[in-house]
Short mmCIF file of C-alpha atoms and ligand atoms in Angstrom, two decimals:
data_model
loop_
_atom_site.label_atom_id
_atom_site.label_comp_id
_atom_site.label_asym_id
_atom_site.label_seq_id
_atom_site.Cartn_x
_atom_site.Cartn_y
_atom_site.Cartn_z
CA UNK A 1 20.99 -3.50 6.25
CA UNK A 2 18.04 -2.74 8.58
CA UNK A 3 15.66 -5.45 9.77
CA UNK A 4 12.09 -5.00 10.93
CA UNK A 5 10.31 -8.04 12.38
CA UNK A 6 6.64 -8.65 11.74
CA UNK A 7 4.85 -10.88 14.25
CA UNK A 8 1.49 -12.21 13.13
CA UNK A 9 -0.58 -15.22 14.08
CA UNK A 10 -0.07 -16.60 10.59
CA UNK A 11 3.71 -16.10 10.39
CA UNK A 12 6.67 -14.22 11.83
CA UNK A 13 8.87 -12.74 9.15
CA UNK A 14 11.63 -10.22 8.47
CA UNK A 15 11.64 -7.11 6.35
CA UNK A 16 15.20 -6.48 5.14
CA UNK A 17 15.84 -2.87 4.10
CA UNK A 18 19.01 -1.69 2.38
CA UNK A 19 20.78 -0.32 -0.64
CA UNK A 20 21.56 -3.27 -2.92
CA UNK A 21 19.62 -5.90 -0.93
CA UNK A 22 18.43 -7.46 -4.19
CA UNK A 23 21.98 -8.39 -5.04
CA UNK A 24 23.65 -8.81 -1.67
CA UNK A 25 20.79 -9.81 0.61
CA UNK A 26 19.71 -13.05 -0.98
CA UNK A 27 21.24 -15.30 1.67
CA UNK A 28 18.10 -15.04 3.76
CA UNK A 29 15.99 -15.97 0.75
CA UNK A 30 18.11 -18.99 -0.07
CA UNK A 31 18.08 -20.11 3.62
CA UNK A 32 14.32 -19.85 3.60
CA UNK A 33 13.81 -21.76 0.37
CA UNK A 34 16.30 -24.59 0.75
CA UNK A 35 16.07 -26.65 -2.42
CA UNK A 36 12.68 -25.26 -3.39
CA UNK A 37 12.25 -23.19 -6.52
CA UNK A 38 10.77 -19.77 -7.02
CA UNK A 39 8.47 -18.34 -9.65
CA UNK A 40 8.88 -14.61 -10.09
CA UNK A 41 5.85 -12.46 -10.94
CA UNK A 42 6.52 -8.94 -12.18
CA UNK A 43 5.08 -6.33 -14.54
CA UNK A 44 6.01 -5.04 -17.97
CA UNK A 45 7.75 -1.92 -16.60
CA UNK A 46 9.71 -3.62 -13.86
CA UNK A 47 10.80 -6.65 -15.92
CA UNK A 48 13.20 -4.77 -18.25
CA UNK A 49 14.68 -2.88 -15.29
CA UNK A 50 15.22 -5.58 -12.67
CA UNK A 51 14.20 -9.07 -13.70
CA UNK A 52 17.38 -10.21 -15.42
CA UNK A 53 19.66 -8.83 -12.68
CA UNK A 54 17.51 -10.45 -10.02
CA UNK A 55 17.47 -13.84 -11.77
CA UNK A 56 21.26 -13.67 -12.17
CA UNK A 57 21.71 -12.81 -8.49
CA UNK A 58 19.41 -15.70 -7.55
CA UNK A 59 21.46 -18.10 -9.65
CA UNK A 60 24.62 -16.90 -7.89
CA UNK A 61 22.90 -17.45 -4.54
CA UNK A 62 22.02 -21.01 -5.60
CA UNK A 63 18.27 -20.42 -5.84
CA UNK A 64 16.53 -22.22 -8.71
CA UNK A 65 13.83 -20.43 -10.64
CA UNK A 66 11.09 -21.39 -13.09
CA UNK A 67 9.91 -19.21 -16.00
CA UNK A 68 8.85 -15.76 -14.74
CA UNK A 69 5.32 -14.40 -15.20
CA UNK A 70 4.99 -10.86 -16.54
CA UNK A 71 1.69 -8.98 -16.23
CA UNK A 72 0.64 -5.63 -17.75
CA UNK A 73 1.54 -2.68 -15.49
CA UNK A 74 -0.94 -0.53 -13.58
CA UNK A 75 -4.06 -0.60 -11.44
CA UNK A 76 -6.21 -1.88 -14.31
CA UNK A 77 -4.40 -5.23 -13.97
CA UNK A 78 -5.79 -5.84 -10.48
CA UNK A 79 -8.71 -7.89 -11.78
CA UNK A 80 -10.04 -11.45 -12.02
CA UNK A 81 -8.67 -11.95 -15.53
CA UNK A 82 -5.04 -11.20 -14.64
CA UNK A 83 -5.38 -13.13 -11.37
CA UNK A 84 -6.60 -16.12 -13.32
CA UNK A 85 -3.73 -15.81 -15.80
CA UNK A 86 -1.16 -15.74 -12.97
CA UNK A 87 -2.75 -18.82 -11.39
CA UNK A 88 -2.97 -20.78 -14.67
CA UNK A 89 0.58 -19.87 -15.69
CA UNK A 90 1.90 -20.89 -12.26
CA UNK A 91 0.13 -24.22 -12.41
CA UNK A 92 1.21 -24.65 -16.05
CA UNK A 93 4.89 -24.45 -15.20
CA UNK A 94 4.57 -27.33 -12.79
CA UNK A 95 5.10 -25.73 -9.41
CA UNK A 96 4.54 -27.71 -6.25
CA UNK A 97 3.36 -26.79 -2.75
CA UNK A 98 6.82 -25.63 -1.72
CA UNK A 99 7.49 -23.45 -4.77
CA UNK A 100 7.44 -19.79 -3.71
CA UNK A 101 5.73 -17.04 -5.68
CA UNK A 102 7.85 -13.91 -5.58
CA UNK A 103 6.25 -10.52 -6.25
CA UNK A 104 8.84 -8.21 -7.84
CA UNK A 105 7.17 -4.85 -8.39
CA UNK A 106 4.72 -2.34 -6.95
CA UNK A 107 1.54 -2.83 -4.96
CA UNK A 108 -0.38 -4.12 -7.95
CA UNK A 109 2.03 -7.01 -8.55
CA UNK A 110 2.20 -7.63 -4.78
CA UNK A 111 -1.56 -7.70 -4.23
CA UNK A 112 -2.24 -10.05 -7.17
CA UNK A 113 0.71 -12.35 -6.51
CA UNK A 114 -0.16 -12.64 -2.82
CA UNK A 115 -3.77 -13.45 -3.66
CA UNK A 116 -2.67 -16.09 -6.19
CA UNK A 117 -0.23 -17.60 -3.67
CA UNK A 118 -2.99 -17.79 -1.06
CA UNK A 119 -5.26 -19.93 -3.22
CA UNK A 120 -2.86 -22.03 -5.34
CA UNK A 121 -2.89 -25.51 -3.76
CA UNK A 122 -4.60 -23.80 -0.76
CA UNK A 123 -1.52 -21.72 -0.12
CA UNK A 124 2.09 -21.73 -1.29
CA UNK A 125 4.98 -19.62 0.08
CA UNK A 126 4.99 -15.97 -0.95
CA UNK A 127 7.81 -13.41 -0.93
CA UNK A 128 7.51 -9.67 -1.45
CA UNK A 129 10.17 -7.66 -3.28
CA UNK A 130 8.57 -4.22 -3.49
CA UNK A 131 10.06 -1.79 -6.02
CA UNK A 132 7.86 1.30 -5.52
CA UNK A 133 8.04 3.56 -2.48
CA UNK A 134 4.36 2.84 -1.85
CA UNK A 135 4.89 -0.90 -1.84
CA UNK A 136 8.05 -0.58 0.31
CA UNK A 137 6.28 1.39 3.03
CA UNK A 138 2.87 -0.22 2.94
CA UNK A 139 1.49 -2.84 0.57
CA UNK A 140 4.30 -5.42 0.88
CA UNK A 141 3.83 -5.63 4.65
CA UNK A 142 0.90 -7.05 6.59
CA UNK A 143 -0.60 -9.64 4.30
CA UNK A 144 -3.56 -7.94 2.66
CA UNK A 145 -3.90 -9.24 -0.88
CA UNK A 146 -6.62 -8.72 -3.43
CA UNK A 147 -8.12 -7.38 -6.61
CA UNK A 148 -10.66 -4.73 -7.60
CA UNK A 149 -14.13 -5.49 -8.96
CA UNK A 150 -16.77 -3.40 -10.71
CA UNK A 151 -18.23 -2.74 -7.24
CA UNK A 152 -15.09 -1.24 -5.76
CA UNK A 153 -11.44 -1.41 -4.69
CA UNK A 154 -9.95 -4.49 -3.04
CA UNK A 155 -13.35 -6.08 -2.45
CA UNK A 156 -12.07 -9.60 -3.18
CA UNK A 157 -8.93 -10.89 -1.52
CA UNK A 158 -7.35 -12.67 1.41
CA UNK A 159 -5.16 -12.13 4.45
CA UNK A 160 -1.98 -13.98 3.50
CA UNK A 161 1.35 -13.03 5.01
CA UNK A 162 4.60 -13.13 3.02
CA UNK A 163 7.48 -15.21 4.40
CA UNK A 164 9.99 -12.45 3.71
CA UNK A 165 10.05 -8.86 2.44
CA UNK A 166 13.19 -7.60 0.67
CA UNK A 167 13.36 -3.83 0.22
CA UNK A 168 16.13 -2.57 -2.03
CA UNK A 169 16.19 1.24 -1.89
CA UNK A 170 18.24 1.25 -5.10
CA UNK A 171 15.12 0.38 -7.07
CA UNK A 172 13.71 3.81 -6.17
CA UNK A 173 16.32 5.40 -8.44
CA UNK A 174 14.27 4.49 -11.52
CA UNK A 175 10.90 5.33 -10.00
CA UNK A 176 9.17 8.35 -11.63
CA UNK A 177 8.73 11.39 -9.34
CA UNK A 178 4.94 11.06 -9.55
CA UNK A 179 5.14 7.50 -8.16
CA UNK A 180 7.52 8.69 -5.40
CA UNK A 181 4.94 11.25 -4.31
CA UNK A 182 2.21 8.60 -4.37
CA UNK A 183 4.32 6.51 -1.97
CA UNK A 184 5.04 9.53 0.19
CA UNK A 185 1.29 9.84 0.88
CA UNK A 186 1.35 6.47 2.66
CA UNK A 187 4.42 7.51 4.70
CA UNK A 188 2.61 10.66 5.75
CA UNK A 189 -0.38 8.53 6.70
CA UNK A 190 1.58 6.79 9.52
CA UNK A 191 2.54 10.18 10.97
CA UNK A 192 -1.05 11.38 10.80
CA UNK A 193 -2.39 8.23 12.48
CA UNK A 194 -0.37 8.14 15.67
CA UNK A 195 3.07 9.73 15.36
CA UNK A 196 3.11 13.56 15.56
CA UNK A 197 6.90 13.66 15.99
CA UNK A 198 7.26 11.73 12.71
CA UNK A 199 5.10 14.46 11.13
CA UNK A 200 7.54 17.09 12.50
CA UNK A 201 10.40 15.07 11.00
CA UNK A 202 8.65 14.85 7.63
CA UNK A 203 8.05 18.60 7.60
CA UNK A 204 11.81 18.97 7.98
CA UNK A 205 13.16 16.05 5.93
CA UNK A 206 10.28 14.99 3.65
CA UNK A 207 11.71 16.83 0.64
CA UNK A 208 14.95 14.84 1.07
CA UNK A 209 12.98 11.58 1.08
CA UNK A 210 11.29 12.61 -2.17
CA UNK A 211 14.54 13.80 -3.74
CA UNK A 212 16.25 10.47 -3.13
CA UNK A 213 18.58 11.10 -0.17
CA UNK A 214 19.24 7.42 0.56
CA UNK A 215 19.71 7.66 4.34
CA UNK A 216 16.50 9.68 4.73
CA UNK A 217 14.62 7.27 2.47
CA UNK A 218 15.87 4.30 4.47
CA UNK A 219 14.83 5.92 7.72
CA UNK A 220 11.35 6.83 6.44
CA UNK A 221 10.89 3.30 5.05
CA UNK A 222 12.06 1.64 8.27
CA UNK A 223 9.84 3.87 10.42
CA UNK A 224 6.83 3.22 8.17
CA UNK A 225 7.41 -0.55 8.14
CA UNK A 226 7.77 -0.55 11.94
CA UNK A 227 4.52 1.41 12.32
CA UNK A 228 2.71 -0.98 10.04
CA UNK A 229 4.25 -4.04 11.74
CA UNK A 230 3.08 -2.77 15.16
CA UNK A 231 -0.46 -2.17 13.95
CA UNK A 232 -0.67 -5.50 12.10
CA UNK A 233 0.69 -7.37 15.14
CA UNK A 234 -2.06 -5.81 17.27
CA UNK A 235 -4.93 -6.47 14.86
CA UNK A 236 -3.92 -8.74 11.98
CA UNK A 237 -7.40 -9.22 10.52
CA UNK A 238 -8.84 -5.78 11.21
CA UNK A 239 -11.16 -6.94 13.96
CA UNK A 240 -10.35 -4.48 16.76
CA UNK A 241 -10.57 -0.99 15.24
CA UNK A 242 -6.76 -0.80 15.20
CA UNK A 243 -5.74 -1.93 11.70
CA UNK A 244 -8.64 0.05 10.24
CA UNK A 245 -6.64 3.18 11.17
CA UNK A 246 -4.35 2.33 8.24
CA UNK A 247 -7.33 3.21 6.09
CA UNK A 248 -7.04 6.91 6.97
CA UNK A 249 -7.94 8.80 3.78
CA UNK A 250 -8.89 5.58 1.99
CA UNK A 251 -12.71 5.76 2.05
CA UNK A 252 -12.62 9.11 0.27
CA UNK A 253 -9.60 8.01 -1.80
CA UNK A 254 -10.96 4.65 -2.96
CA UNK A 255 -14.22 6.31 -4.05
CA UNK A 256 -12.21 8.76 -6.17
CA UNK A 257 -10.14 5.94 -7.67
CA UNK A 258 -13.25 4.03 -8.72
CA UNK A 259 -14.80 7.19 -10.23
CA UNK A 260 -11.56 7.76 -12.16
CA UNK A 261 -11.82 4.27 -13.64
CA UNK A 262 -8.20 3.30 -12.80
CA UNK A 263 -7.09 4.93 -16.05
CA UNK A 264 -3.88 6.39 -14.65
CA UNK A 265 -5.16 9.95 -14.08
CA UNK A 266 -5.31 9.36 -10.31
CA UNK A 267 -2.84 6.94 -8.69
CA UNK A 268 -3.72 5.10 -5.48
CA UNK A 269 -1.26 7.17 -3.41
CA UNK A 270 -2.54 10.40 -4.93
CA UNK A 271 -6.06 9.40 -3.95
CA UNK A 272 -4.83 8.66 -0.42
CA UNK A 273 -3.22 12.12 -0.13
CA UNK A 274 -6.46 13.81 -1.21
CA UNK A 275 -8.39 11.45 1.07
CA UNK A 276 -6.24 12.33 4.11
CA UNK A 277 -6.82 16.01 3.47
CA UNK A 278 -10.58 15.38 3.19
CA UNK A 279 -10.59 13.29 6.40
CA UNK A 280 -8.88 16.14 8.29
CA UNK A 281 -11.07 18.87 6.77
CA UNK A 282 -14.19 16.83 7.54
CA UNK A 283 -12.94 16.32 11.12
CA UNK A 284 -12.60 20.11 11.44
CA UNK A 285 -16.17 20.55 10.14
CA UNK A 286 -17.35 18.03 12.76
CA UNK A 287 -15.69 20.16 15.45
CA UNK A 288 -13.32 17.39 16.54
CA UNK A 289 -10.02 18.54 15.01
CA UNK A 290 -8.25 21.90 15.47
CA UNK A 291 -8.26 23.87 12.22
CA UNK A 292 -4.51 24.59 12.60
CA UNK A 293 -3.76 20.85 12.26
CA UNK A 294 -5.72 20.54 9.02
CA UNK A 295 -4.03 23.68 7.68
CA UNK A 296 -0.64 22.29 8.65
CA UNK A 297 -1.39 19.12 6.71
CA UNK A 298 -2.61 21.07 3.66
CA UNK A 299 0.48 23.24 3.68
CA UNK A 300 2.76 20.18 3.91
CA UNK A 301 0.94 18.49 1.02
CA UNK A 302 1.31 21.67 -1.04
CA UNK A 303 5.00 22.00 -0.19
CA UNK A 304 5.60 18.38 -1.21
CA UNK A 305 3.84 19.09 -4.52
CA UNK A 306 1.13 16.51 -3.90
CA UNK A 307 -2.05 16.37 -5.97
CA UNK A 308 -4.75 18.20 -3.99
CA UNK A 309 -7.86 17.57 -6.09
CA UNK A 310 -9.07 14.81 -8.40
CA UNK A 311 -8.08 15.56 -12.00
CA UNK A 312 -11.64 14.84 -13.21
CA UNK A 313 -15.19 15.94 -12.37
CA UNK A 314 -16.71 14.30 -9.33
CA UNK A 315 -20.43 13.97 -8.77
CA UNK A 316 -21.23 14.16 -5.04
CA UNK A 317 -24.00 11.52 -5.11
CA UNK A 318 -21.74 9.16 -7.03
CA UNK A 319 -18.91 9.72 -4.55
CA UNK A 320 -21.19 9.13 -1.54
CA UNK A 321 -22.55 5.95 -3.18
CA UNK A 322 -18.98 4.68 -3.70
CA UNK A 323 -18.09 5.50 -0.11
CA UNK A 324 -21.12 3.54 1.05
CA UNK A 325 -19.70 0.48 -0.73
CA UNK A 326 -16.54 0.51 1.45
CA UNK A 327 -15.61 -2.71 3.30
CA UNK A 328 -15.38 -0.96 6.69
CA UNK A 329 -19.08 -0.05 6.70
CA UNK A 330 -21.44 -2.06 8.89
CA UNK A 331 -25.19 -2.40 9.41
CA UNK A 332 -24.88 0.81 11.47
CA UNK A 333 -23.82 2.81 8.43
CA UNK A 334 -20.67 4.49 7.23
CA UNK A 335 -17.34 4.08 9.03
CA UNK A 336 -14.67 6.73 8.50
CA UNK A 337 -11.20 7.19 9.94
CA UNK A 338 -11.22 10.71 11.34
CA UNK A 339 -8.70 12.68 13.42
CA UNK A 340 -8.67 14.73 16.62
CA UNK A 341 -5.43 16.26 15.35
CA UNK A 342 -2.13 15.29 13.73
CA UNK A 343 -1.16 11.86 15.13
CA UNK A 344 -4.61 11.33 16.68
CA UNK A 345 -6.65 9.30 14.20
CA UNK A 346 -9.58 7.17 15.33
CA UNK A 347 -12.32 4.98 13.88
CA UNK A 348 -15.71 6.71 13.72
CA UNK A 349 -18.67 4.42 13.12
CA UNK A 350 -22.22 5.44 12.12
CA UNK A 351 -21.14 8.64 10.39
CA UNK A 352 -24.11 10.74 9.30
CA UNK A 353 -24.10 10.40 5.51
CA UNK A 354 -25.99 13.69 5.11
CA UNK A 355 -23.05 15.50 6.76
CA UNK A 356 -20.59 13.78 4.42
CA UNK A 357 -22.72 14.83 1.43
CA UNK A 358 -22.86 18.48 2.60
CA UNK A 359 -19.10 18.48 3.23
CA UNK A 360 -18.37 17.06 -0.22
CA UNK A 361 -20.69 19.57 -1.89
CA UNK A 362 -18.67 22.34 -0.24
CA UNK A 363 -15.37 20.67 -1.28
CA UNK A 364 -16.40 20.23 -4.88
CA UNK A 365 -17.68 23.81 -4.87
P1 NAD B 1 1.92 -0.06 -9.11
O1 NAD B 1 2.17 -1.43 -8.66
O2 NAD B 1 0.95 0.15 -10.21
O3 NAD B 1 3.31 0.60 -9.49
C1 NAD B 1 3.33 1.92 -9.99
C2 NAD B 1 4.05 2.02 -11.33
O4 NAD B 1 5.46 2.00 -11.12
C3 NAD B 1 3.75 0.88 -12.29
O5 NAD B 1 3.65 1.41 -13.59
C4 NAD B 1 5.00 -0.01 -12.18
O6 NAD B 1 5.23 -0.74 -13.34
C5 NAD B 1 6.07 1.03 -11.96
N1 NAD B 1 7.26 0.61 -11.23
C6 NAD B 1 7.34 -0.25 -10.19
N2 NAD B 1 8.57 -0.25 -9.68
C7 NAD B 1 9.32 0.58 -10.44
C8 NAD B 1 10.67 1.01 -10.39
N3 NAD B 1 11.50 0.63 -9.42
N4 NAD B 1 11.10 1.86 -11.36
C9 NAD B 1 10.24 2.33 -12.32
N5 NAD B 1 8.95 1.99 -12.38
C10 NAD B 1 8.48 1.13 -11.45
O7 NAD B 1 1.39 0.85 -7.91
P2 NAD B 1 1.84 1.04 -6.40
O8 NAD B 1 1.65 2.48 -6.13
O9 NAD B 1 3.13 0.41 -6.11
O10 NAD B 1 0.73 0.19 -5.62
C11 NAD B 1 -0.62 0.60 -5.62
C12 NAD B 1 -1.47 -0.60 -5.30
O11 NAD B 1 -1.16 -1.08 -4.00
C13 NAD B 1 -2.96 -0.28 -5.29
O12 NAD B 1 -3.64 -1.27 -6.00
C14 NAD B 1 -3.34 -0.33 -3.83
O13 NAD B 1 -4.68 -0.69 -3.62
C15 NAD B 1 -2.37 -1.36 -3.31
N6 NAD B 1 -2.11 -1.28 -1.87
C16 NAD B 1 -2.20 -2.43 -1.15
C17 NAD B 1 -1.93 -2.40 0.19
C18 NAD B 1 -1.93 -3.68 0.99
O14 NAD B 1 -1.85 -3.63 2.21
N7 NAD B 1 -2.01 -4.82 0.34
C19 NAD B 1 -1.56 -1.21 0.84
C20 NAD B 1 -1.47 -0.06 0.06
C21 NAD B 1 -1.75 -0.09 -1.30
N1 LIG B 2 -3.12 -0.62 3.79
C1 LIG B 2 -4.14 -1.02 4.69
C2 LIG B 2 -3.76 -2.22 5.50
O1 LIG B 2 -2.77 -2.86 5.25
O2 LIG B 2 -4.46 -2.55 6.41
#
């Protein structure tokens, strides 16, 4: 079992990574909880696969549970209504301030459960058990929680760190290939931000990660978690232009997700992959990134079989308007994460919106 430590001002916690952690790694969870109970939140796809086994393993480990909460699967669930239902159900089953909410599932379950935990009784313990590759390498770590609104992605939420993250690579065995690729986009993102040698490694071993070679998956997950832990430790609340780097590809990507209406045609990770390509291509147009680096990224995305374009029509003005609604923007205008090359991302403020519009017109063709 691998351990990555996350040091934040709010909490210091461990990420345990291993094959079978959900069954064999519960000692840490039971140490953490003592006599306190847990309430498991999961979704309708994950529940039939893992809930019963997890509850049985918890019982064996001496951890008491209350009735689990099961939400509908998918991005459409990340809304006020489902958040409210999780909060009311939690309160209805009589939890107290020491009861932990456990998110068993992908990023959607994690983001909603974390948000609920942060506001129930002004904050109850929260544990992440991510079951998608995307959640294992990104969303379960670092304490961003939230929901989407009509105005955009993740516009309402909180910074609320989990007390523990348990990553069982066995859960990836049931994950559809499309979801694996969505998670791979976030792995690639760390390489593109500040780790060119990780990009070299992914060019060599990325197909093995996607095909389920356990040792390669574990290594990619550990490396991604360590990258995220380092960035979060340096800038927990995104105040110093460090954590914002994790948003590489996200301003373009989030706009596409909103335009797609979260109807399942474009997954978050797919939007991030397209967004990273756009960020690199735009950086080339701005004369700040060598063309070879953008081509290298495009060719890796193609080789990995990633989605390269949105599977629906995109209106440029609509896309620009959505990008202008992004949280990173300031009074000075649009902020984008751009790149001087692979592994050399940076935060660019006051981006000329007219240049973005011209670039997108060219992209849409
Ligand atoms: P998701 O939670 O919708 O999960 C994807 C699908 O896989 C769902 O249908 C789910 O039911 C299913 N699933 C989950 N685990 C499974 C398993 N082991 N086997 C079979 N099916 C399984 O999506 P996601 O890609 O995990 O997360 C995307 C969300 O995460 C987005 O809302 C995004 O904004 C958010 N996110 C948050 C952060 C953060 O820092 N908080 C970071 C990145 C992404
Ligand atoms: N995924 C963006 C962040 O955690 O900051």
